[in-house]
Coordinates of C-alpha atoms in Angstrom, one line a residue:
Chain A
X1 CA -23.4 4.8 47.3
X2 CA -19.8 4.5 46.2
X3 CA -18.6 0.6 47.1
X4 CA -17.0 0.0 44.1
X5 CA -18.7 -3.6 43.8
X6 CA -17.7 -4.2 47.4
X7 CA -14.6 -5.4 46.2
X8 CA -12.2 -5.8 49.6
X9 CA -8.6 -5.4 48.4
X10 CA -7.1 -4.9 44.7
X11 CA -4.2 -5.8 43.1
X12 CA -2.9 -4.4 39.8
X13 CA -0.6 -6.2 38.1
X14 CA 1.6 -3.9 35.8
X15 CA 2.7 -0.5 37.2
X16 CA 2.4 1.5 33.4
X17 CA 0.6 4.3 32.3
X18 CA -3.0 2.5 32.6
X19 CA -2.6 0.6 35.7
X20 CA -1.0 3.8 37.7
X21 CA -3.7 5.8 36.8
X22 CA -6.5 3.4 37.6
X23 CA -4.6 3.0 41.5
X24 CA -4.3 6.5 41.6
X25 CA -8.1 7.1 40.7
X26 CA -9.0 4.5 43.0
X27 CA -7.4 6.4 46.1
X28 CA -8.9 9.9 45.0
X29 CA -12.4 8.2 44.2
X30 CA -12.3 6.8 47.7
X31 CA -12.0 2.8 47.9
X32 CA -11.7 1.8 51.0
X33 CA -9.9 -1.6 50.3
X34 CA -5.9 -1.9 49.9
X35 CA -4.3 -1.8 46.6
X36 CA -1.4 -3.7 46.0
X37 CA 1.0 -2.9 43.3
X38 CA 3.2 -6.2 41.1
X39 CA 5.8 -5.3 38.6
X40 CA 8.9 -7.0 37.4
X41 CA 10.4 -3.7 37.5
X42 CA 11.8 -1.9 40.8
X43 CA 11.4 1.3 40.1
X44 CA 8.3 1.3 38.8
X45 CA 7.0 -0.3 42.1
X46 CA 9.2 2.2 43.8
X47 CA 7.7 5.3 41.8
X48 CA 4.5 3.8 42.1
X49 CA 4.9 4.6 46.1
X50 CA 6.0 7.7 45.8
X51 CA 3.2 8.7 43.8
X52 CA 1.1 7.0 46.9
X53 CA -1.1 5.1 44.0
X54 CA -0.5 1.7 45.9
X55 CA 0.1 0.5 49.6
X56 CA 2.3 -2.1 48.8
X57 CA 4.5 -3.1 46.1
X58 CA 6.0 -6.8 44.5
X59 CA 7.8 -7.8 42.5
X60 CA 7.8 -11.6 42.9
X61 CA 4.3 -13.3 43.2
X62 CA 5.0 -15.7 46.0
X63 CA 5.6 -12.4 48.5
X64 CA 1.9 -11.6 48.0
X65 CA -0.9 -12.3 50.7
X66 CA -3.0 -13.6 48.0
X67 CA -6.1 -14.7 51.1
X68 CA -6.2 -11.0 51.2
X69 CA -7.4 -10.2 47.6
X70 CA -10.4 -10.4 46.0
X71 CA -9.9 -8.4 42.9
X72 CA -6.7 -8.8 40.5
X73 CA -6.4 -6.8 37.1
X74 CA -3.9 -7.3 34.6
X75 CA -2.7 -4.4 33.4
X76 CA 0.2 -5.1 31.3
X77 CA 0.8 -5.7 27.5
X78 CA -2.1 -8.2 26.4
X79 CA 0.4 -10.8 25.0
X80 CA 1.9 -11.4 28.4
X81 CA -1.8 -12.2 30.1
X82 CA -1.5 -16.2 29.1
X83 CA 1.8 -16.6 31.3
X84 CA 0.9 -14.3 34.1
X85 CA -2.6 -16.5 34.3
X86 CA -0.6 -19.6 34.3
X87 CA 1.6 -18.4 36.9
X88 CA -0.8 -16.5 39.2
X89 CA -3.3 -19.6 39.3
X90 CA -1.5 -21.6 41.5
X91 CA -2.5 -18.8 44.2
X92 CA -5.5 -17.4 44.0
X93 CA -8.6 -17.8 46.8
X94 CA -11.0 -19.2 45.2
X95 CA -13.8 -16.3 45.2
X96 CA -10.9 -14.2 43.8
X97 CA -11.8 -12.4 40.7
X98 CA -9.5 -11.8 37.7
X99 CA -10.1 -8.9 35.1
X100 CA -8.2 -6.2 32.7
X101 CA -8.0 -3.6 31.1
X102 CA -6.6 -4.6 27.6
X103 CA -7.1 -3.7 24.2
X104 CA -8.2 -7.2 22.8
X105 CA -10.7 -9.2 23.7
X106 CA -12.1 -12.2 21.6
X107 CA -10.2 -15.6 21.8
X108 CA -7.7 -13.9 24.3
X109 CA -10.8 -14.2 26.6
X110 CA -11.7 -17.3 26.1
X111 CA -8.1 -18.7 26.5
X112 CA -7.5 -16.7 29.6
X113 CA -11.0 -17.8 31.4
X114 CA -10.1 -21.5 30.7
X115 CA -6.5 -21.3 32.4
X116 CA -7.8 -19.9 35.3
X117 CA -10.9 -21.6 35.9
X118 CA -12.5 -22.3 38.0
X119 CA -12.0 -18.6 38.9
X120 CA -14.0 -16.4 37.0
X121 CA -12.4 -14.1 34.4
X122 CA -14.1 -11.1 32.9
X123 CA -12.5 -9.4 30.1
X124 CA -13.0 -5.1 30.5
X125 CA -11.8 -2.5 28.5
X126 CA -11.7 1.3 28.8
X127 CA -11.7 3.0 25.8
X128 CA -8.9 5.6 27.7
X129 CA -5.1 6.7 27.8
X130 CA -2.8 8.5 26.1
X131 CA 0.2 8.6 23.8
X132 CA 2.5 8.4 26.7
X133 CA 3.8 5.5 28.6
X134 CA 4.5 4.6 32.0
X135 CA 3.4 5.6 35.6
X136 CA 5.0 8.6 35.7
X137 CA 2.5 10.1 32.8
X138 CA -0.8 7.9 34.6
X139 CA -3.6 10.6 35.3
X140 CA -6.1 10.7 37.9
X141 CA -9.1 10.3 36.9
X142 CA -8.2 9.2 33.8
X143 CA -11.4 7.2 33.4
X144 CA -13.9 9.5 34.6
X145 CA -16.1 9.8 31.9
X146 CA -14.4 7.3 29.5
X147 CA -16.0 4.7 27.9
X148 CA -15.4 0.9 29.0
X149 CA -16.3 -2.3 27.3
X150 CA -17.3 -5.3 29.4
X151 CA -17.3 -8.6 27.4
X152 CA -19.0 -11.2 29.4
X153 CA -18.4 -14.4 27.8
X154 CA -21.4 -16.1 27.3
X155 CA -22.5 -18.0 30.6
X156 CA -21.0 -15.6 33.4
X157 CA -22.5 -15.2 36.9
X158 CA -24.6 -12.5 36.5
X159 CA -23.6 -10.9 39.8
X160 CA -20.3 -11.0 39.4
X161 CA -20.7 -8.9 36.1
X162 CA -22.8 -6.0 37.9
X163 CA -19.7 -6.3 41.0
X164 CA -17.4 -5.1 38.2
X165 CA -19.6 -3.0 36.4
X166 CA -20.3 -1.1 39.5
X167 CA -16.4 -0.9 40.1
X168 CA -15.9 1.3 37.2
X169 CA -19.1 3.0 37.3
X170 CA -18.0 4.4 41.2
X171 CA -14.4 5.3 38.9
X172 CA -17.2 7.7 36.7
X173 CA -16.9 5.5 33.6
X174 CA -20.0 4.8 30.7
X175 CA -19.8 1.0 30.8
X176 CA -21.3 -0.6 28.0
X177 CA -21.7 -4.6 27.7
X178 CA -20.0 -6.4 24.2
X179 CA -19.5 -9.7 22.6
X180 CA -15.9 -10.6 23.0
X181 CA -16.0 -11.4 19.7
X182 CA -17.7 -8.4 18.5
X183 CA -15.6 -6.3 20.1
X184 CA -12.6 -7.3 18.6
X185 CA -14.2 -6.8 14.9
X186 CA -15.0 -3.3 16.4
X187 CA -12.0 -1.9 17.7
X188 CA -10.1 -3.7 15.1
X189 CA -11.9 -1.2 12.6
X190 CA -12.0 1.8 14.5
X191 CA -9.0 1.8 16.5
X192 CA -6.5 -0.4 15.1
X193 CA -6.7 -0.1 12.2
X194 CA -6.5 3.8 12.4
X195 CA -3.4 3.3 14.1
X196 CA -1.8 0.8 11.8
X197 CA -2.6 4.1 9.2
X198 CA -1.5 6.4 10.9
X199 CA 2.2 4.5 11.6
X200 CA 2.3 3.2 7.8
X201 CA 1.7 7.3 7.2
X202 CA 4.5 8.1 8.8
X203 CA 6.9 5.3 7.5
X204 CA 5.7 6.7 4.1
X205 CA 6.5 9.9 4.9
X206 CA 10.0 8.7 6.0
X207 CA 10.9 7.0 2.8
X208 CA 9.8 9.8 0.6
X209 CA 12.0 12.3 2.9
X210 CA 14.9 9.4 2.1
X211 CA 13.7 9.1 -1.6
X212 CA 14.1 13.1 -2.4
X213 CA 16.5 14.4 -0.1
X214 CA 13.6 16.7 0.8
X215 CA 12.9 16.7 4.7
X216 CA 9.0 16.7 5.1
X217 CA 8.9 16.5 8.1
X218 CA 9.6 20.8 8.4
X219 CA 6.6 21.1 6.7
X220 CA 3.9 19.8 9.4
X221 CA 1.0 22.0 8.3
X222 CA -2.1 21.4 6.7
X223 CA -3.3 18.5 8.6
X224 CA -0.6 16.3 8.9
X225 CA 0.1 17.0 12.8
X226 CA -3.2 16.3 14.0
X227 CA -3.6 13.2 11.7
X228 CA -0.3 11.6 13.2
X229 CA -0.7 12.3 16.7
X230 CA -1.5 8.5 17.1
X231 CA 1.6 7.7 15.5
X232 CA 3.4 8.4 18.8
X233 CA 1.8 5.7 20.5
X234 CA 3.9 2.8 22.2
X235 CA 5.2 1.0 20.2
X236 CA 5.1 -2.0 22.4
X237 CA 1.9 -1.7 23.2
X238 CA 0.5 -1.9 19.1
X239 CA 2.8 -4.5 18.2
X240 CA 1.2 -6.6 20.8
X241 CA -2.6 -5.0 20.0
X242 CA -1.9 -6.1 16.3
X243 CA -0.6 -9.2 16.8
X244 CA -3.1 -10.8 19.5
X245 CA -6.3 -9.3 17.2
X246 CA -3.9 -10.8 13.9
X247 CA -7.5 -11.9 12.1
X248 CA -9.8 -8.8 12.5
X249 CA -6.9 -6.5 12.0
X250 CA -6.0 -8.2 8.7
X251 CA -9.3 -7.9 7.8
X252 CA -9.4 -4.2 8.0
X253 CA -5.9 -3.6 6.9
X254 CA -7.2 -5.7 3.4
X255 CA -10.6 -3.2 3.4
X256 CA -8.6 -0.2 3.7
X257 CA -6.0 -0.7 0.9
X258 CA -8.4 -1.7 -1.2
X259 CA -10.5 1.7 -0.4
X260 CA -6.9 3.5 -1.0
X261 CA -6.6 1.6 -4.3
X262 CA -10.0 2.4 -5.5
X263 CA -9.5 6.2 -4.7
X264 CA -6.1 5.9 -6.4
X265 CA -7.6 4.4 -9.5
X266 CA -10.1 7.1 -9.8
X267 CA -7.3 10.0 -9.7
X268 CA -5.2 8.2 -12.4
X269 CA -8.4 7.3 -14.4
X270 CA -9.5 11.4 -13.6
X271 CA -13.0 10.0 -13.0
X272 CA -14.4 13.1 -11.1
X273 CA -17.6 11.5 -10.6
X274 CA -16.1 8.0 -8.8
X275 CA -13.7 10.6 -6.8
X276 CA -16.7 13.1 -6.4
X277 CA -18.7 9.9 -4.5
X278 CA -15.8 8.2 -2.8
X279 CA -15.3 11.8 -0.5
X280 CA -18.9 12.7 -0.3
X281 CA -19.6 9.2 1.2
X282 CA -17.2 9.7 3.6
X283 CA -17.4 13.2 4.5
X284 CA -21.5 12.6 4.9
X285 CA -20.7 9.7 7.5
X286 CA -18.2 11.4 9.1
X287 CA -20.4 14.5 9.6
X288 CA -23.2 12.2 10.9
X289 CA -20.8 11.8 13.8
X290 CA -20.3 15.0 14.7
X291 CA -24.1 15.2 15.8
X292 CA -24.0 11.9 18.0
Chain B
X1 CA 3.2 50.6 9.0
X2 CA 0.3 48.5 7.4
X3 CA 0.1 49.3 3.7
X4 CA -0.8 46.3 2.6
X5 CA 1.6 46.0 -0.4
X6 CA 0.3 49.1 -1.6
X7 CA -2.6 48.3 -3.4
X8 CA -5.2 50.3 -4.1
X9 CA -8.6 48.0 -4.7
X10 CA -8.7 44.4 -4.8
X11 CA -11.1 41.7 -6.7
X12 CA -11.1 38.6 -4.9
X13 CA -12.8 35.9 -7.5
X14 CA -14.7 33.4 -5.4
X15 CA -17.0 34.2 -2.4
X16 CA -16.7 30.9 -0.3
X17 CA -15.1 30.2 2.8
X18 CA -11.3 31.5 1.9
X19 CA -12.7 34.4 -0.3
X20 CA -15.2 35.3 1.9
X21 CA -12.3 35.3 4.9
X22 CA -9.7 36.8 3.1
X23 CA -11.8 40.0 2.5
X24 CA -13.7 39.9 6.0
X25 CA -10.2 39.8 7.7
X26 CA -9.1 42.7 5.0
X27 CA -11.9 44.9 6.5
X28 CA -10.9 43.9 9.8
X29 CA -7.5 45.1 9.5
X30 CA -7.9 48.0 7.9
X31 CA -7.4 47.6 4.2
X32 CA -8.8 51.2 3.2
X33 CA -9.6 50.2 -0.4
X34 CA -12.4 49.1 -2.3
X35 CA -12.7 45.3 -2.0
X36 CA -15.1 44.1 -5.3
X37 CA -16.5 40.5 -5.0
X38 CA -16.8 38.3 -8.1
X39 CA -19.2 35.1 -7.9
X40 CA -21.1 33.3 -10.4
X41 CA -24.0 32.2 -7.3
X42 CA -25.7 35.5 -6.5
X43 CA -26.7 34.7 -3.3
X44 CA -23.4 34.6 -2.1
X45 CA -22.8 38.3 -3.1
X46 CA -25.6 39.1 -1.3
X47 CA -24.7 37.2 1.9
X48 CA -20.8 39.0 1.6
X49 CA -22.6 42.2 0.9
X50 CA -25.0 41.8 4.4
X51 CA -21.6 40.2 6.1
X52 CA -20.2 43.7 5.3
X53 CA -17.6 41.7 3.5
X54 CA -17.1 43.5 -0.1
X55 CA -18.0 47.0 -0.9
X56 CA -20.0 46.0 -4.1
X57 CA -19.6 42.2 -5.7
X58 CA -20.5 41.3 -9.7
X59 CA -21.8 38.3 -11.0
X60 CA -20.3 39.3 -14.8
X61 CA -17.1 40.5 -15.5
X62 CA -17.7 42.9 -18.0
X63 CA -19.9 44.7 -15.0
X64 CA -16.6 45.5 -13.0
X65 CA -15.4 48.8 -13.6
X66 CA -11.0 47.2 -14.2
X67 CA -9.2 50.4 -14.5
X68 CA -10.3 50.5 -10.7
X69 CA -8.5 47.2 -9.7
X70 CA -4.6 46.6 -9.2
X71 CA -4.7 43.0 -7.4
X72 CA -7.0 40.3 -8.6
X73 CA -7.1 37.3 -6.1
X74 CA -8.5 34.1 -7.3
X75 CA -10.2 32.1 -4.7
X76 CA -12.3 29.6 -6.6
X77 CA -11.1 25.7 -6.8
X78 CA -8.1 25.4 -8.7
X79 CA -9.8 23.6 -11.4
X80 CA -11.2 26.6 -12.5
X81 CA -8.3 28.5 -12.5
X82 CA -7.4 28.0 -16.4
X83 CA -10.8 29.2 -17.4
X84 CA -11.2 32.0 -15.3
X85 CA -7.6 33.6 -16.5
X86 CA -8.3 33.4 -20.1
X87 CA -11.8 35.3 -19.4
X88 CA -10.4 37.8 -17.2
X89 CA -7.6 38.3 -19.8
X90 CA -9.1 41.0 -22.3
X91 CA -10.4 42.9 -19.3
X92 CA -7.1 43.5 -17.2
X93 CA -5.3 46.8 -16.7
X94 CA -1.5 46.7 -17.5
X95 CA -0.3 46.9 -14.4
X96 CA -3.1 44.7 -12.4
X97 CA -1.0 42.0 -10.3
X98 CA -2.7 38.5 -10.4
X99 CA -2.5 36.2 -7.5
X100 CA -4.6 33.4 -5.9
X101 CA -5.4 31.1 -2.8
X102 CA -5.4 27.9 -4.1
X103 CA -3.4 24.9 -2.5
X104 CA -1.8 23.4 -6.0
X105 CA 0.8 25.3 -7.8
X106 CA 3.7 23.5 -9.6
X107 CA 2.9 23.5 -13.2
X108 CA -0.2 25.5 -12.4
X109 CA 1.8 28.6 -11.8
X110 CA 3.3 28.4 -14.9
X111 CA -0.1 27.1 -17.1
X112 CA -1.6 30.2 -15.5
X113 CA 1.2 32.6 -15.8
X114 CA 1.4 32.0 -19.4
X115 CA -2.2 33.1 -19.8
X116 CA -2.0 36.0 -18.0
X117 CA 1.3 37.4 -19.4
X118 CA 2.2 40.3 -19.7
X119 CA 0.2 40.6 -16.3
X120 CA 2.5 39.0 -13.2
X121 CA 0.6 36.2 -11.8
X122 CA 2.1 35.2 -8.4
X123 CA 1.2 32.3 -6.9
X124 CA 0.3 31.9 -3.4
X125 CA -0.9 29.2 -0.8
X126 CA -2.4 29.7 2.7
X127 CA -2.3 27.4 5.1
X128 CA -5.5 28.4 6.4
X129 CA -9.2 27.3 6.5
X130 CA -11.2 24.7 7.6
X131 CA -12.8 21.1 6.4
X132 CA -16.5 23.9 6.4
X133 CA -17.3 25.5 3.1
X134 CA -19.4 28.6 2.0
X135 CA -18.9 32.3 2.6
X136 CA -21.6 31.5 6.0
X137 CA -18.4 29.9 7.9
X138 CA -15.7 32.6 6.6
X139 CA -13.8 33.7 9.9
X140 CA -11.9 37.2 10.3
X141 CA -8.7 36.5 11.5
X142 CA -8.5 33.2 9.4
X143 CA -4.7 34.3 8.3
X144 CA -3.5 35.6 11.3
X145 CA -0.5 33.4 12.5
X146 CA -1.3 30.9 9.8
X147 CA 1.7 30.1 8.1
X148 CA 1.4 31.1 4.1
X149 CA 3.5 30.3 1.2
X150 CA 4.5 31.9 -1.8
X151 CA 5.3 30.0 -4.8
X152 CA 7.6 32.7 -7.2
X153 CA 8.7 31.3 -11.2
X154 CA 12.2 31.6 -11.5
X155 CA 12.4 34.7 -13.1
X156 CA 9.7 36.8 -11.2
X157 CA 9.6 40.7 -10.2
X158 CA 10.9 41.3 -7.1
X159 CA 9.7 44.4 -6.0
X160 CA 6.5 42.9 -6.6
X161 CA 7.2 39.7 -4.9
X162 CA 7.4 42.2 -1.7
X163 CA 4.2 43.8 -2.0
X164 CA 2.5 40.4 -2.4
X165 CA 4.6 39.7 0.6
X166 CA 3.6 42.7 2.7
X167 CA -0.2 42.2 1.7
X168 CA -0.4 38.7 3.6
X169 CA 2.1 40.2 6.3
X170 CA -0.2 42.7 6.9
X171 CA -3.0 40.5 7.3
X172 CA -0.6 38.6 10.4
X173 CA 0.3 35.2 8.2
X174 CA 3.7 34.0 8.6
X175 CA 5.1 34.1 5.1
X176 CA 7.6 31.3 3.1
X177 CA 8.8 31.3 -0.3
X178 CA 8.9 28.1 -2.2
X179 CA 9.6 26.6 -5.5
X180 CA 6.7 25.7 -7.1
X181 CA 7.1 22.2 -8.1
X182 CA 8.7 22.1 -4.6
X183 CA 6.0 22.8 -3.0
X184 CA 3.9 20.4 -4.9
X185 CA 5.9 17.8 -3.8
X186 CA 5.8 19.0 -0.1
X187 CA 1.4 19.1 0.0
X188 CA 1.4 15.9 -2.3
X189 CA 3.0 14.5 1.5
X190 CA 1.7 16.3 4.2
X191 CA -1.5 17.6 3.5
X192 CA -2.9 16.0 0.3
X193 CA -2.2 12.6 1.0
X194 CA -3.4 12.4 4.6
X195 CA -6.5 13.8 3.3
X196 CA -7.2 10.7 0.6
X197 CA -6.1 8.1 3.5
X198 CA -8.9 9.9 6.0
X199 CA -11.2 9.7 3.4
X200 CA -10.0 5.9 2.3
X201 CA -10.6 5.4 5.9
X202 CA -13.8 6.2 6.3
X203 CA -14.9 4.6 2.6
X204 CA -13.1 1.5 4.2
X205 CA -15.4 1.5 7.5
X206 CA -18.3 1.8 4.9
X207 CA -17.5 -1.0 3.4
X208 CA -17.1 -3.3 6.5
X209 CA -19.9 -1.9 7.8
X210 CA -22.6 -3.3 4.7
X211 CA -20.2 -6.3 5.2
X212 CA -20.9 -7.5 8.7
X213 CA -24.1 -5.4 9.3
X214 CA -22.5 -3.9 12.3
X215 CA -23.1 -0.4 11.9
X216 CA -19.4 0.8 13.2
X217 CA -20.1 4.6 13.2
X218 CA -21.8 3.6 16.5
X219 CA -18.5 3.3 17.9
X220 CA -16.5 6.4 17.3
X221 CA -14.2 5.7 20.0
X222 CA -10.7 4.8 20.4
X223 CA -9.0 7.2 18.0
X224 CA -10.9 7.1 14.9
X225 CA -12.9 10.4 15.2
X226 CA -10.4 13.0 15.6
X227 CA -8.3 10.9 13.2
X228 CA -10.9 11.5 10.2
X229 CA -12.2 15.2 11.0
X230 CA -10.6 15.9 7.7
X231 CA -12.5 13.1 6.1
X232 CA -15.2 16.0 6.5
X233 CA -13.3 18.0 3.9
X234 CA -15.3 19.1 1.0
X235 CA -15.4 16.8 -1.6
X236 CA -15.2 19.0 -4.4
X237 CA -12.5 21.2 -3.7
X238 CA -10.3 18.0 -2.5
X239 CA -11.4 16.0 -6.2
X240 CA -9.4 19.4 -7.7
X241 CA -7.0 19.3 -5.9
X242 CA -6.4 15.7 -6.1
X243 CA -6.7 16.0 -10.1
X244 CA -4.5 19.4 -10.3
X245 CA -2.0 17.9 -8.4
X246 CA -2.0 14.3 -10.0
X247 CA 1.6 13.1 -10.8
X248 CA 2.7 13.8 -6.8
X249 CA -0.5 13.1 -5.2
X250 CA -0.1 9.3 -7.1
X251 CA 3.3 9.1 -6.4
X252 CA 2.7 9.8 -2.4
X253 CA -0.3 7.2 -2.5
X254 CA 1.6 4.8 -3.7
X255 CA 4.5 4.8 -1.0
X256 CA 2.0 5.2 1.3
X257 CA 0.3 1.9 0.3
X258 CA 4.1 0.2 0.0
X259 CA 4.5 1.2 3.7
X260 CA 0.9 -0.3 4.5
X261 CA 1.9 -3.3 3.1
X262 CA 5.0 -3.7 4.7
X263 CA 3.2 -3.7 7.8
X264 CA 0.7 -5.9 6.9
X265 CA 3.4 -8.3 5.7
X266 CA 5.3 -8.2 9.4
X267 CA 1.9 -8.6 11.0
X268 CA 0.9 -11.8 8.9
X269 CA 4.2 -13.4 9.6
X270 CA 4.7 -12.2 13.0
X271 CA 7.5 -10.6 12.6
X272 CA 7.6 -8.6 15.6
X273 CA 11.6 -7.0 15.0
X274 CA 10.1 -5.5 12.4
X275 CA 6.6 -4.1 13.3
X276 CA 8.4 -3.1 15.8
X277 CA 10.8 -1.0 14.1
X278 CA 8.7 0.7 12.2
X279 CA 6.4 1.6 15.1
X280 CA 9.7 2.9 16.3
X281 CA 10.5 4.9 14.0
X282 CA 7.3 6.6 13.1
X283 CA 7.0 7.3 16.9
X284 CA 10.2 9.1 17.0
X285 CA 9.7 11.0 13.9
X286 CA 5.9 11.7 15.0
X287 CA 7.8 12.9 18.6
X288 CA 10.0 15.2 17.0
X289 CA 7.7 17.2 15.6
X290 CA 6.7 18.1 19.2
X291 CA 9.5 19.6 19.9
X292 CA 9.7 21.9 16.4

């Protein structure tokens, strides 16, 4: 039975593309409970009615009926969760759980559960969303089918984890439990550092267009297109991503050059057989994907 | 009407996936010549021959009867361009036109053209195929709406130029005319060098993968698959073409890793203006290309 871990009343702090599409699935998935909307800007509150994906809006914390809420999920940038901890604390019930749905995990959770214990935070993210930005692009259902990381720090209350777990589960997503830790070292490798590629590709792109007079950019065939699609991702958004994960996405960052530097070597040395492995490594791994 | 340029027979040299399309889709059309096969690997003549593909194929050139043949297409990896030319030389007909498939051209065009003179070798460059290999995954229609680009030397024929023209028309590709060297340049960019940063990419994930023993191809998640379907390119025909086209492959590779380490640089100091700014501007760059 759908009760999404008989949570009472929601609120979702930040109105954007990810925290309009979760109200908006929570109304057509069928919770019961209230959602209430907070941003810091009108219109997004405003829009965020229109749309009907929240019952009430705010835009100042101390206008919430906080007795009423049992569920709060931060939903903006990552780098803004320390201060809205701080300043939400001072309110909560004390049953009241706090989650998310951010990028970056790690340390973040660990600073995060200490401001606001003793509440209990627990850190989620859905591997979902698109290149757009803001409430007017959010999509129902938009995690149906997605998966979502939960990373339990180490000594949570058991029952609280399967409350959440079953929240998103009744939303259609493939949960899957992580190390917060871990996590981080994950998605640093095979999202952020993708996208840090993928926007250093294009700023390359842009010089050489500068650097010849030639426009490349006309010429978006043979691959280029699909590669940069992740390129048109908020900017916002990934300065934060990189920034709060700093270590792990160095880390990667200092991996992949030096893969791009051995490759390069190869070419200039013409050593077929050091190019010849290089691409038959990857192109074996990347094919063993295709049948997972 | 569909004349194809006018030719009478073709010989398409090289029975893999382009090859193997190009004279499927030929059929398809309606080319109402004889379309020979050349292949050193006999079991890909036989496989075009049960595909219907060519109307008789050769695995020796001095089996193929050359007064019959007024367009030779070379379809084999560029690398083996040079050699082939100089073999074919002694055999061709006066008036036979040479052309070819490959994605290189630049000083290739004129290497080859040299060779082949007084034969007219024309070089030509669809953007067409897919990261699959072998005359078992040639598709008809692989040209149609693709766009295709023709590489003339300065002082080249032009009626002959338009019945190269007319041959791809015919087969529905949408046809440009560039420089060679020009369109060296232009791959070297966008094609060529996202190819060696998916396949960097992938060699990098590799890498941290022995490092930490956390197997990271479990997690394809979060952008990194459809980011590296290219990395499932084939190896060899990607190490020529990385070889052929050296000088402007290294040159792209190399701005590319300037622009990587300018990011990494802003990340490691924090310098959020300016990680910001160049999400910026790739974003807006990447955007526009929606629109075109």
């Amino acid at each position: 039975m759908k009760d999404f871990g008989n949570f009472k009343n929601v609120l979702i702090i930040g109105l954007g593309l990810i925290g309009g599409s979760l109200a908006l699935s929570l109304k057509n998935e069928g919770f019961k409970g209230k959602i209430y909307g907070f941003d810091l800007n009108k219109e997004r509150i405003k829009k965020a009615s229109e749309l009907n994906a929240i019952d009430e809006g705010f835009d100042k914390f101390e206008d919430i009926n906080w007795q009423d809420i049992d569920l709060v999920i931060l939903a903006t940038p990552v780098k803004t969760f320390e201060n809205i901890a701080k300043q939400i604390k001072p309110f909560l019930n004390k049953d009241t759980i706090i989650s998310d749905v951010g990028s970056v995990k790690g340390e973040l959770v660990l600073k995060i559960s200490k401001i606001l214990q003793p509440n209990i935070f627990l850190g989620v993210h859905p591997i979902a969303g698109t290149e757009k930005e803001g409430i007017e692009n959010a999509v129902i259902g938009l995690f149906k089918g997605a998966r979502l990381i939960i990373t339990p720090s180490e000594n949570i209350n058991q029952d609280i984890l399967k409350r959440i777990e079953k929240f998103w589960k009744d939303l259609g997503s493939k949960v899957e439990i992580m190390e917060p830790y871990l996590h981080d070292f994950v998605f640093a490798s095979v999202s952020h550092l993708p996208h840090a590629v993928a926007f250093a590709l294009v700023d390359a792109l842009i010089n050489l267009s500068k650097e010849t007079g030639i426009d490349l950019f006309k010429y978006p065939g043979g691959g280029f297109k699909d590669f940069t699609r992740i390129a048109a991702s908020s900017p916002t958004v990934w300065k934060d991503i990189f920034l709060e994960n700093k270590k792990d996405v160095l880390h990667t960052i200092d991996e992949f050059i030096k893969s791009m530097n051995k490759l390069k070597e190869a070419i200039e040395k013409e050593d077929e057989d050091k190019i010849l492995n290089i691409l038959s490594e990857s192109r074996e791994k990347r094919l063993s994907l295709e049948k997972s």
